[in-house]
Coordinates of C-alpha atoms in Angstrom, one line a residue:
M145 CA -0.1 0.2 -0.1
A146 CA 3.0 2.3 -0.1
A147 CA 1.8 3.3 -3.8
C148 CA -1.2 4.6 -2.0
G149 CA 0.7 6.6 0.7
G150 CA 0.0 9.7 2.6
D151 CA 2.1 11.5 0.1
D152 CA -0.5 14.7 -0.5
K153 CA 2.3 17.0 -2.0
G154 CA 0.3 17.1 -5.6
S155 CA -3.2 17.5 -4.0
D156 CA -3.1 21.4 -4.0
K157 CA -2.5 21.5 -7.6
E158 CA -5.4 19.1 -8.4
P159 CA -8.4 20.2 -10.1
A160 CA -11.6 20.7 -8.1
A161 CA -12.8 17.1 -8.4
S162 CA -10.2 15.8 -5.8
S163 CA -10.8 18.6 -3.6
D164 CA -14.5 17.8 -3.9
A165 CA -14.0 14.5 -2.8
G166 CA -12.2 15.4 0.2
K167 CA -15.0 17.4 1.5
G168 CA -17.7 14.8 0.8
Q169 CA -19.1 16.6 -1.7
E170 CA -22.2 14.6 -3.7
K171 CA -21.3 14.1 -7.3
R172 CA -24.9 13.5 -9.5
A173 CA -25.0 13.5 -13.2
T174 CA -27.2 15.7 -14.8
E175 CA -27.9 16.2 -18.8
D176 CA -26.3 19.4 -18.6
E177 CA -23.1 18.7 -17.0
S178 CA -19.7 19.0 -18.8
L179 CA -17.5 16.7 -16.4
P180 CA -16.8 13.7 -17.2
D181 CA -16.5 14.5 -20.8
R182 CA -18.7 12.1 -22.3
S183 CA -17.5 12.2 -25.9
K184 CA -16.2 8.7 -26.0
T185 CA -16.3 6.0 -24.1
V186 CA -13.5 3.4 -22.7
A187 CA -15.8 0.8 -21.6
T188 CA -19.2 -0.2 -20.3
L189 CA -19.8 -2.9 -17.6
K190 CA -23.2 -4.1 -16.8
N191 CA -24.4 -5.4 -13.6
D192 CA -27.0 -7.9 -13.1
E193 CA -29.1 -5.4 -11.8
G194 CA -29.6 -3.2 -15.1
V195 CA -26.9 -0.9 -14.1
E196 CA -24.4 0.2 -16.2
M197 CA -20.8 1.6 -15.4
V198 CA -19.8 3.9 -18.1
V199 CA -16.3 4.8 -18.1
Y200 CA -15.3 8.1 -20.2
S201 CA -11.6 8.1 -19.4
A202 CA -8.7 7.4 -17.4
K203 CA -6.2 10.2 -17.6
R204 CA -2.8 10.9 -16.2
D205 CA -2.1 14.3 -15.2
S206 CA 1.1 15.8 -14.3
G207 CA 1.0 15.3 -10.9
G208 CA 1.5 11.6 -10.8
F209 CA -2.2 11.0 -10.6
L210 CA -4.8 8.7 -12.7
T211 CA -8.3 9.8 -12.6
V212 CA -10.9 7.4 -13.8
S213 CA -14.3 9.2 -14.6
G214 CA -18.0 8.1 -16.0
D215 CA -21.5 7.5 -14.8
F216 CA -23.2 4.9 -13.4
K217 CA -26.5 4.5 -15.2
N218 CA -29.6 2.6 -14.2
S219 CA -31.7 1.6 -16.9
G220 CA -33.7 -0.9 -14.6
A221 CA -37.6 -0.3 -13.7
E222 CA -36.6 0.1 -10.2
S223 CA -34.2 2.2 -7.9
F224 CA -30.8 0.3 -7.5
V225 CA -29.9 0.6 -3.9
T226 CA -25.6 1.2 -3.7
P227 CA -24.0 -1.6 -2.2
V228 CA -22.1 -1.2 1.0
Q229 CA -19.1 -3.1 -0.8
W230 CA -18.7 0.0 -3.4
S231 CA -16.9 1.7 -0.3
G232 CA -14.3 -1.3 0.2
Q233 CA -13.3 -3.4 3.1
E234 CA -10.8 -0.9 4.8
E235 CA -11.9 0.2 8.3
A236 CA -9.9 3.2 7.8
V237 CA -12.3 4.9 5.7
A238 CA -15.7 3.5 7.1
D239 CA -16.1 6.8 8.5
A240 CA -15.8 8.7 5.4
G241 CA -19.4 7.6 4.4
P242 CA -20.3 5.9 1.3
S243 CA -17.5 6.0 -1.5
L244 CA -16.2 4.2 -4.2
A245 CA -13.1 3.2 -2.3
G246 CA -13.9 -0.3 -3.6
M247 CA -12.6 0.2 -6.8
T248 CA -9.1 -0.8 -7.8
L249 CA -7.0 -0.8 -10.9
V250 CA -4.4 -3.9 -11.7
D251 CA -1.3 -3.4 -13.9
S252 CA -0.8 -7.1 -15.1
V253 CA 2.1 -6.5 -17.0
G254 CA 3.8 -4.6 -13.9
K255 CA 2.1 -6.7 -11.4
K256 CA 0.6 -3.9 -8.9
R257 CA -2.6 -3.5 -7.9
Y258 CA -3.6 0.5 -7.4
Y259 CA -6.2 1.6 -4.6
V260 CA -8.1 4.7 -4.7
L261 CA -6.0 7.6 -3.1
R262 CA -6.7 8.9 0.2
D263 CA -6.4 12.8 1.9
T264 CA -4.6 13.3 4.8
D265 CA -7.8 12.9 7.0
N266 CA -7.7 9.3 5.3
R267 CA -11.1 10.1 3.0
P268 CA -10.8 8.5 -0.4
L269 CA -10.5 10.7 -3.5
T270 CA -13.3 9.5 -5.1
T271 CA -17.1 10.4 -5.3
S272 CA -18.4 9.9 -1.9
N273 CA -21.4 10.9 0.0
Y274 CA -23.7 10.4 -2.6
E275 CA -27.4 9.3 -2.5
P276 CA -28.0 5.6 -1.1
S277 CA -29.7 4.9 -4.6
I278 CA -30.0 5.7 -8.3
P279 CA -33.7 5.9 -9.1
P280 CA -34.9 4.4 -12.5
G281 CA -33.7 6.1 -15.7
K282 CA -31.2 8.2 -13.8
S283 CA -27.5 8.5 -13.6
M284 CA -24.9 9.2 -11.1
N285 CA -21.3 10.3 -12.3
F286 CA -18.6 9.4 -10.8
F287 CA -14.6 9.8 -10.5
A288 CA -11.9 7.9 -8.4
Q289 CA -8.2 9.0 -8.4
F290 CA -5.4 6.8 -8.2
P291 CA -1.3 6.8 -8.1
S292 CA -0.3 7.1 -11.6
P293 CA 1.1 3.6 -13.1
P294 CA 4.4 4.0 -15.3
S295 CA 3.8 5.8 -18.4
T296 CA 5.0 2.7 -20.0
T297 CA 1.6 1.2 -18.5
T298 CA -0.9 1.8 -21.4
K299 CA -3.8 -0.3 -20.2
V300 CA -4.9 -1.2 -16.8
D301 CA -7.9 -3.6 -15.6
L302 CA -10.5 -1.6 -13.5
Q303 CA -12.1 -4.0 -10.9
F304 CA -15.2 -2.7 -9.0
P305 CA -17.6 -4.8 -6.8
G306 CA -20.7 -6.0 -8.3
F307 CA -19.4 -5.5 -11.9
P308 CA -17.1 -7.5 -14.6
N309 CA -13.7 -6.6 -14.8
A310 CA -12.8 -4.6 -17.8
T311 CA -9.5 -3.2 -19.8
I312 CA -9.4 0.2 -19.8
E313 CA -6.8 2.5 -22.0
I314 CA -4.8 5.3 -20.3
S315 CA -4.8 8.5 -21.8
G316 CA -2.4 11.6 -21.0

């Protein structure tokens, strides 16, 4: 877990998304939002309950971070209750409330697993404190920030509870 450690020196330079995550801001998608950039889809994963996890980008930034962003879309006829497993199994982030800390990236070539970064108060740098369910026909946008794999790594496997694994391409 050293790769996910408490090195917070780049956080002052991060976009509003990471600072919002640290403050526990709710991230709800609307039709007119410009984030994430929905012009192309990197991967679409479907669970057994009619919810799609659409990944629009996995982008490196100059601070050594990789930000994955997308939408959860409920195309089912009933509200989808977000499972507690999405927050991950770490007791250290349990006090942060609902989050996507259960998301991981795996670099199978480099043989490393990357976990969602934490701020200095141990809150995950991801969408957090969202509503406990996604109503039918609605979406919830998300982001999750990870340590960036080496620049030679161009693809990673995205793993998230309740969804099949998917290989996603890194940009930037």
